[in-house]
Short mmCIF file of N, CA and C in Angstrom, two decimals:
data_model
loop_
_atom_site.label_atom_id
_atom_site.label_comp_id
_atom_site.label_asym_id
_atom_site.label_seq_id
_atom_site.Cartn_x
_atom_site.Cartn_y
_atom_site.Cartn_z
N UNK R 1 66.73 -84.47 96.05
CA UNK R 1 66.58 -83.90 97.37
C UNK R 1 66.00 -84.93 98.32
N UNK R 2 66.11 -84.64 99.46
CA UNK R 2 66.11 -86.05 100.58
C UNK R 2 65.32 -84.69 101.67
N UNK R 3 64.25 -85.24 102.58
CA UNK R 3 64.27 -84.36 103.50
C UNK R 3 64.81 -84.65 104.47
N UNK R 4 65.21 -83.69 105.60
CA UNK R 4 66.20 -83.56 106.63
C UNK R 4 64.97 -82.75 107.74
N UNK R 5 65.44 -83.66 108.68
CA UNK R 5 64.17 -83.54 110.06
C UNK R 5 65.50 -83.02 111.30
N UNK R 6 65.34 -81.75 111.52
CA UNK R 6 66.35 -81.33 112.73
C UNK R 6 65.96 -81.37 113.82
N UNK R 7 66.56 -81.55 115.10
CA UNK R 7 66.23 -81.03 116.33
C UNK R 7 67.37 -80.36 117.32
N UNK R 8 66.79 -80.04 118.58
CA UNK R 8 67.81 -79.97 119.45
C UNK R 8 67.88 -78.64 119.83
N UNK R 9 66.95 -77.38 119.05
CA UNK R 9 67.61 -76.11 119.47
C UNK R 9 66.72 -75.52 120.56
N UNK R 10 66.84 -74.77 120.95
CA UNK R 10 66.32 -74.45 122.23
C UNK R 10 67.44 -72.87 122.61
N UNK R 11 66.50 -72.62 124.05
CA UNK R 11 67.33 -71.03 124.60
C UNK R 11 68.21 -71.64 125.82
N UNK R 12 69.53 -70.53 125.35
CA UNK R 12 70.29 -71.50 126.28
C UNK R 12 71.43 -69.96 126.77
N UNK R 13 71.44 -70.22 128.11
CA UNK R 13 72.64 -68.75 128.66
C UNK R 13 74.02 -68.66 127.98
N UNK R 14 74.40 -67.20 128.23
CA UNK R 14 76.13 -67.70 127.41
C UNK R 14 76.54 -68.75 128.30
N UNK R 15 77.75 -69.34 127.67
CA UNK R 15 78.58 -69.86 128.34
C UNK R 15 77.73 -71.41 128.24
N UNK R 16 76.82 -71.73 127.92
CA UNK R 16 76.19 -73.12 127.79
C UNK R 16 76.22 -74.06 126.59
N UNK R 17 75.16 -74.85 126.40
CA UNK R 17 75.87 -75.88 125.64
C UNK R 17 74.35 -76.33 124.62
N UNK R 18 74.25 -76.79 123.32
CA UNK R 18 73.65 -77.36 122.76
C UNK R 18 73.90 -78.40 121.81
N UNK R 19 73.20 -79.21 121.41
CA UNK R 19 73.71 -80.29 120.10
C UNK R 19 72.32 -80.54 119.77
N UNK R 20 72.82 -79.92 118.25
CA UNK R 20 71.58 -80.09 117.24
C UNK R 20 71.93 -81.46 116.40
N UNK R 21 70.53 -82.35 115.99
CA UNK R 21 70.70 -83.09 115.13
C UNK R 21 70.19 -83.14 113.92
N UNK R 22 70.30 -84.18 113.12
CA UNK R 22 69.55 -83.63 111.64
C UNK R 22 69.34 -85.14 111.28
N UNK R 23 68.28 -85.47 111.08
CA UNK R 23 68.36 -87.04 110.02
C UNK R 23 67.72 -86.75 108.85
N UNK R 24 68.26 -87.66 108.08
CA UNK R 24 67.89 -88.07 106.78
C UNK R 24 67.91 -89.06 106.54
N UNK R 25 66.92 -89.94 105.66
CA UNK R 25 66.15 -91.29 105.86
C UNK R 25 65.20 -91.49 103.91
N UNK R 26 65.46 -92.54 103.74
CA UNK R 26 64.43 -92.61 102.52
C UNK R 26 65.68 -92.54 101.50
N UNK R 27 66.59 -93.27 101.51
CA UNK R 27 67.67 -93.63 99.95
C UNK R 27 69.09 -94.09 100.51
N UNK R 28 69.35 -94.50 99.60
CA UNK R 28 71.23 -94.81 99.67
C UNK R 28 71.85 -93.25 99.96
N UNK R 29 72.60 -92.88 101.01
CA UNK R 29 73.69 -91.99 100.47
C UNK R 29 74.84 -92.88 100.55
N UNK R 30 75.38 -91.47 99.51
CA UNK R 30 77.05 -91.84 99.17
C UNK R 30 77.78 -90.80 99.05
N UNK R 31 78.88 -90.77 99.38
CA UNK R 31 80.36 -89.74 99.70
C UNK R 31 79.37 -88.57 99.19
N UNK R 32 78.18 -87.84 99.83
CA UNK R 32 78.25 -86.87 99.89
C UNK R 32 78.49 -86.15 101.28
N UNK R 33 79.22 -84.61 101.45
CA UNK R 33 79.17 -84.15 102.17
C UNK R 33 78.09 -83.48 102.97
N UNK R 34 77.56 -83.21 104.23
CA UNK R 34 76.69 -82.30 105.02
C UNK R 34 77.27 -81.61 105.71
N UNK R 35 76.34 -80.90 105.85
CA UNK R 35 76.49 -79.02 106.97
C UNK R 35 76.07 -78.54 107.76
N UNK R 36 76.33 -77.80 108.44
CA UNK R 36 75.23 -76.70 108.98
C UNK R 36 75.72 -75.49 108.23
N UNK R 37 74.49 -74.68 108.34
CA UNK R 37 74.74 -73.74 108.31
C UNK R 37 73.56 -72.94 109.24
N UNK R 38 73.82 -71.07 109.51
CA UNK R 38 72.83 -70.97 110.15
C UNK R 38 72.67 -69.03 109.99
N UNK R 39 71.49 -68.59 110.29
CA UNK R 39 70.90 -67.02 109.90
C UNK R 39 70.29 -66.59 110.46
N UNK R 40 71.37 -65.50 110.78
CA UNK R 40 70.39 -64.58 112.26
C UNK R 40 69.70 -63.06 111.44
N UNK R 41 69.24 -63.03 112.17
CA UNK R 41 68.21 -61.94 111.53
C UNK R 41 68.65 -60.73 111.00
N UNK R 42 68.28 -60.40 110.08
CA UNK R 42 69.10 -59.28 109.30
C UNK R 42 70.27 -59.70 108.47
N UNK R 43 70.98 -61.46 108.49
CA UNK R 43 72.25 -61.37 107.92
C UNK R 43 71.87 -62.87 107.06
N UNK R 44 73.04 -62.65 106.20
CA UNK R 44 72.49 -63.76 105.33
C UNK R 44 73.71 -64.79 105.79
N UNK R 45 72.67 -66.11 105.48
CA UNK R 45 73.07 -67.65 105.52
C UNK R 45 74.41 -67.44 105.33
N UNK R 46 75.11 -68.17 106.57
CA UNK R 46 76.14 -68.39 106.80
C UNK R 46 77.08 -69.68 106.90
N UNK R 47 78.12 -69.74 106.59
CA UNK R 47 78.58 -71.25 106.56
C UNK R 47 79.36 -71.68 108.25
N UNK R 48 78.96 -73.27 109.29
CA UNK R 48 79.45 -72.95 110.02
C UNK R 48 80.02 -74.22 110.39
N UNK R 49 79.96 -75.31 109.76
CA UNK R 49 81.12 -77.32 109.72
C UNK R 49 80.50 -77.34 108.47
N UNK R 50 81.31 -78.43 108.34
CA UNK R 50 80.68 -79.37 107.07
C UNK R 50 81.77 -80.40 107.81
N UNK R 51 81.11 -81.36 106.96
CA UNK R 51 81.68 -82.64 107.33
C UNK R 51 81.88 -84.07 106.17
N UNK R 52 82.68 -84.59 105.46
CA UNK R 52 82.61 -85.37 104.46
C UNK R 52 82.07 -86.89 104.56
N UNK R 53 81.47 -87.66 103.59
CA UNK R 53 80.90 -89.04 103.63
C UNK R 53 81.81 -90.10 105.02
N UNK R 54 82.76 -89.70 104.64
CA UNK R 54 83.74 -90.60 105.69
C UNK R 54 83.92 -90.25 106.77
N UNK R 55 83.71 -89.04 107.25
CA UNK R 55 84.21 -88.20 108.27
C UNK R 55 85.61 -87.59 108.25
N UNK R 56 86.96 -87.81 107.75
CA UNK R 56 87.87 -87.46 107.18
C UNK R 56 87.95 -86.10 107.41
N UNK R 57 87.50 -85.59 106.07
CA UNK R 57 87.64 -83.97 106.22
C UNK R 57 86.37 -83.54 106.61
N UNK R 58 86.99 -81.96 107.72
CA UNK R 58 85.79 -81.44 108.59
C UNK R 58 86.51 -80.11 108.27
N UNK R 59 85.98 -79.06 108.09
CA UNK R 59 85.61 -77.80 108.06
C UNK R 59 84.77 -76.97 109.06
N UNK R 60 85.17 -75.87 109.87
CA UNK R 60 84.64 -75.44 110.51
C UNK R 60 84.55 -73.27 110.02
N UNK R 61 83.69 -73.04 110.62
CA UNK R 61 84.07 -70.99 110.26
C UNK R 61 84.69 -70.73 111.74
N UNK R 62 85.40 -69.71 110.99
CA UNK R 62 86.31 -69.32 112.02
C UNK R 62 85.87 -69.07 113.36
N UNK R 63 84.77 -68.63 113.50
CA UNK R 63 84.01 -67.92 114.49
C UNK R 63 83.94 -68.91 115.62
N UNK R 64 83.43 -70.45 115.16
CA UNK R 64 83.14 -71.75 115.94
C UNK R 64 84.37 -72.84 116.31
N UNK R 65 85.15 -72.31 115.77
CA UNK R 65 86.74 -73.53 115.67
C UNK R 65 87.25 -73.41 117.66
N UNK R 66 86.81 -74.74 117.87
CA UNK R 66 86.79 -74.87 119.12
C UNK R 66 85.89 -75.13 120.30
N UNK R 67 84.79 -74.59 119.30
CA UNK R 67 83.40 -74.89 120.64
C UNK R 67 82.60 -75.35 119.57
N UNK R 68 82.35 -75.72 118.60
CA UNK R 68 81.25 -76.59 118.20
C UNK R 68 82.56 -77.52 117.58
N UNK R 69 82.12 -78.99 117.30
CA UNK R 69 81.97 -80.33 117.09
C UNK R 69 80.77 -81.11 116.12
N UNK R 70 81.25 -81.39 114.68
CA UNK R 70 80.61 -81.93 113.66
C UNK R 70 80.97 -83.23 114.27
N UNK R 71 79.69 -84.04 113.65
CA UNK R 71 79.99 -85.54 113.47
C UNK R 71 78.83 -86.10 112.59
N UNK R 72 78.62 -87.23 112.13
CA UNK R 72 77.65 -87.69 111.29
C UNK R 72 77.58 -89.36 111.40
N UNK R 73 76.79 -89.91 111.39
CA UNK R 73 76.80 -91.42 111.35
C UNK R 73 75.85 -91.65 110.20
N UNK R 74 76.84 -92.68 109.73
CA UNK R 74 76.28 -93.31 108.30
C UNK R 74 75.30 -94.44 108.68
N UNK R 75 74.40 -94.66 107.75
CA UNK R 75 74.09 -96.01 108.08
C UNK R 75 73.37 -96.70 106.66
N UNK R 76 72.78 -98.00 106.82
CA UNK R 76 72.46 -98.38 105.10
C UNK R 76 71.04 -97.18 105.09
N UNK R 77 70.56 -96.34 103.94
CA UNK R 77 69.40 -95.80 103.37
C UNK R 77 69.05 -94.85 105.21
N UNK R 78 70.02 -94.59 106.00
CA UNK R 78 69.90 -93.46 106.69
C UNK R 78 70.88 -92.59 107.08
N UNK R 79 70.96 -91.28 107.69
CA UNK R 79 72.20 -90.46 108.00
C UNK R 79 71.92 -89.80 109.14
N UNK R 80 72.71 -89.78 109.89
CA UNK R 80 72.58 -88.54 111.09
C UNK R 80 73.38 -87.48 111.15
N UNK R 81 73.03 -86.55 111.41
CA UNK R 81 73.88 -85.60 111.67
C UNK R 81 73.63 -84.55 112.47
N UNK R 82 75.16 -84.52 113.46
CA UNK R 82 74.96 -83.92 114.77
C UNK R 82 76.00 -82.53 114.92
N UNK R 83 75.41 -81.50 115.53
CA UNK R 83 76.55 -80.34 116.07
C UNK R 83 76.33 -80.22 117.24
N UNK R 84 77.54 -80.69 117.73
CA UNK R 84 77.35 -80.50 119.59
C UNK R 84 78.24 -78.92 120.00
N UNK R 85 77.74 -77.77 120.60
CA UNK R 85 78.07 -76.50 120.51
C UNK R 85 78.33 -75.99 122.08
N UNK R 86 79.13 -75.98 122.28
CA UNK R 86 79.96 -75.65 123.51
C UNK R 86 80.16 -73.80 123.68
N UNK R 87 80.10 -73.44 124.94
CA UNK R 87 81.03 -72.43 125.25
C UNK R 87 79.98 -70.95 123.89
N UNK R 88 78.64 -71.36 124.15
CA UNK R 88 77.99 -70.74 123.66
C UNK R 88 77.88 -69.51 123.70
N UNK R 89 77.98 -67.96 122.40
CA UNK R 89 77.71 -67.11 122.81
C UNK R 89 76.58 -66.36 122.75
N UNK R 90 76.24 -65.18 122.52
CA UNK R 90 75.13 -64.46 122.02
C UNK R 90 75.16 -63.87 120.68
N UNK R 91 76.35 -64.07 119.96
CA UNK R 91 76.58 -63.85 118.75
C UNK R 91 76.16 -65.60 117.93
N UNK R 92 76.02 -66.23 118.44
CA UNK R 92 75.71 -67.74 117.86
C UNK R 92 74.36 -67.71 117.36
N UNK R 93 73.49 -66.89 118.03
CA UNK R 93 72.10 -66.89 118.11
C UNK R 93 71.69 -66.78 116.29
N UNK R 94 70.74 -67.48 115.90
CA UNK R 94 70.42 -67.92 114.66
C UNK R 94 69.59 -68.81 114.27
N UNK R 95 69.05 -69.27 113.24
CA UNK R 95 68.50 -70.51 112.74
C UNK R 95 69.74 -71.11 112.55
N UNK R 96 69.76 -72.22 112.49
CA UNK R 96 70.56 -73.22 112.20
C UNK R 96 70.01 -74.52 111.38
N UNK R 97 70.46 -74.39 109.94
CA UNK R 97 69.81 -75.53 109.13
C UNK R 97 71.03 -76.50 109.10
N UNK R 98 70.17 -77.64 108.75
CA UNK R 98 70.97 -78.82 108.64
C UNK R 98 70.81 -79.10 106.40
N UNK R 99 72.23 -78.97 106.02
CA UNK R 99 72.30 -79.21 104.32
C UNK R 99 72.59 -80.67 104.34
N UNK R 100 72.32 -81.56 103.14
CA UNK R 100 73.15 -82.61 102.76
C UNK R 100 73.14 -82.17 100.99
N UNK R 101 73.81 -83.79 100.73
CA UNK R 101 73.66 -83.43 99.43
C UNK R 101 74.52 -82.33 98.88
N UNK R 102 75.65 -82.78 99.86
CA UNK R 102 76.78 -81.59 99.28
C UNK R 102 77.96 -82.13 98.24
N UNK R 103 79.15 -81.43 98.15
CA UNK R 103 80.45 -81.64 97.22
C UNK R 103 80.33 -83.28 97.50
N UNK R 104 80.99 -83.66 96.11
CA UNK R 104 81.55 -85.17 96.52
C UNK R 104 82.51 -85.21 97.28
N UNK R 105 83.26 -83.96 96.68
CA UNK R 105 84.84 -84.17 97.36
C UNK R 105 85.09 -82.43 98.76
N UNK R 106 85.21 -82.93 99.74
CA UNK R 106 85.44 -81.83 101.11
C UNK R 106 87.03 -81.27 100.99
N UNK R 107 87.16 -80.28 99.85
CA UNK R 107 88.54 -80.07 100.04
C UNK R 107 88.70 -78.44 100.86
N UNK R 108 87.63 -77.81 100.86
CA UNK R 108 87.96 -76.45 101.51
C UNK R 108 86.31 -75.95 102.50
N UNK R 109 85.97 -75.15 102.71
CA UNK R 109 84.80 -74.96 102.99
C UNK R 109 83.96 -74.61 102.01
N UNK R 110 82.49 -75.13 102.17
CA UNK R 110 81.66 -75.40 101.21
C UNK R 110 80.56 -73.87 101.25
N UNK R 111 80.38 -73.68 100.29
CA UNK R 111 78.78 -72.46 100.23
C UNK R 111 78.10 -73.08 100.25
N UNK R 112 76.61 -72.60 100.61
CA UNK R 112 75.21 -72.86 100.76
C UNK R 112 75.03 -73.36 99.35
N UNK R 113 75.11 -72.59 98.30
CA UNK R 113 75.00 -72.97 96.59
C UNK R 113 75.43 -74.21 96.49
N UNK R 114 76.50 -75.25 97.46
CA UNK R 114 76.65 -76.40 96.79
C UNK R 114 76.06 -77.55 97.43
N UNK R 115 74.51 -77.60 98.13
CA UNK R 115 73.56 -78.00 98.66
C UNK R 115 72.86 -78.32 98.06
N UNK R 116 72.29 -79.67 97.73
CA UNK R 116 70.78 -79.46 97.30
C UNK R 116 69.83 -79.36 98.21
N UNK R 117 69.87 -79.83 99.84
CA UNK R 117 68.95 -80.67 100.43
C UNK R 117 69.14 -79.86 101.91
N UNK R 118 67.79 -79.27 102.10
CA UNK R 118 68.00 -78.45 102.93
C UNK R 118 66.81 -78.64 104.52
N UNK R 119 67.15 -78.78 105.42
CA UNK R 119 65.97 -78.97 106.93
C UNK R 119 65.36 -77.60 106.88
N UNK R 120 64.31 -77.49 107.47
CA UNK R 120 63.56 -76.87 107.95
C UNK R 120 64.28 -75.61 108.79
N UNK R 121 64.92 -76.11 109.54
CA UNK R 121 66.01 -74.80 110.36
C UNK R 121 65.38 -75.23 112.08
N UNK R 122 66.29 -75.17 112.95
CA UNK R 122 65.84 -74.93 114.38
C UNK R 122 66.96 -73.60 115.13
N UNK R 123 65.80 -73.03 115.87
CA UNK R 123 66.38 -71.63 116.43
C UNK R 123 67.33 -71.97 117.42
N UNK R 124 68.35 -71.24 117.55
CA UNK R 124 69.30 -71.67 118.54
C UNK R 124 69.25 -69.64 119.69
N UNK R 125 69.14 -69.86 120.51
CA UNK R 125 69.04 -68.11 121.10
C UNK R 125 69.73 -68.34 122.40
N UNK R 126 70.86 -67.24 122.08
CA UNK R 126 71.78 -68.17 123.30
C UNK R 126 71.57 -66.46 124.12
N UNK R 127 71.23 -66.44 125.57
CA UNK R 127 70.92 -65.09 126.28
C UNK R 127 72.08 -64.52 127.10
N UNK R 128 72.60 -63.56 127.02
CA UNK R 128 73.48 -62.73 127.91
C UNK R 128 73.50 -62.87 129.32
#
């Protein structure tokens, strides 16, 4: 497990915009995949990009295909990882964690179960 330091969330009107980031720092990665995922109250952890070592394959939930944007930058013994979230609604509203330490291989969308490495979470509350 690696820790993962998020930022970026904040309250934001429909129709607006956020980009959360996530680093991870302290080892080599390699072709593993990262995520978000995120849990609004009352519902359980949800899956919402993933994104693979290369960038290659990206996965999104249906709900977001179109207004959020995965990306990740590699670097030697650090990682970033960013969701830039467009066209925001009030159904978005949630924690939003940042996973690494996922599948080697990004062939479909990933569950929370295939995570080891999980952030803290930042609230995202998007208002009517």
């Amino acid at each position: 497990q690696v820790p993962l330091v998020e930022s970026g969330g904040g309250l934001v009107k429909a129709g607006g915009s956020l980009r959360l980031s996530c680093a991870a720092s302290g080892r080599t990665f390699s072709d593993d995949t990262m995520g978000w995922f995120r849990q609004a109250p009352g519902k359980e952890r949800e899956f919402v990009a993933a994104v693979s070592w290369s960038g290659v394959n990206i996965y999104y939930a249906d709900s977001v295909k179109g207004r959020f944007t995965i990306s990740r930058e590699n670097a030697k013994m650090k990682v970033y990882l960013h969701l830039q979230m467009n066209s925001l609604k009030p159904e978005d509203t949630a924690i939003y964690y940042c996973a690494a330490d996922g599948p080697l291989t990004l062939m479909r969308p990933p569950t929370a179960a295939e995570f080891a490495s999980w952030g803290q979470g930042t609230q995202v509350t998007v208002s009517s």
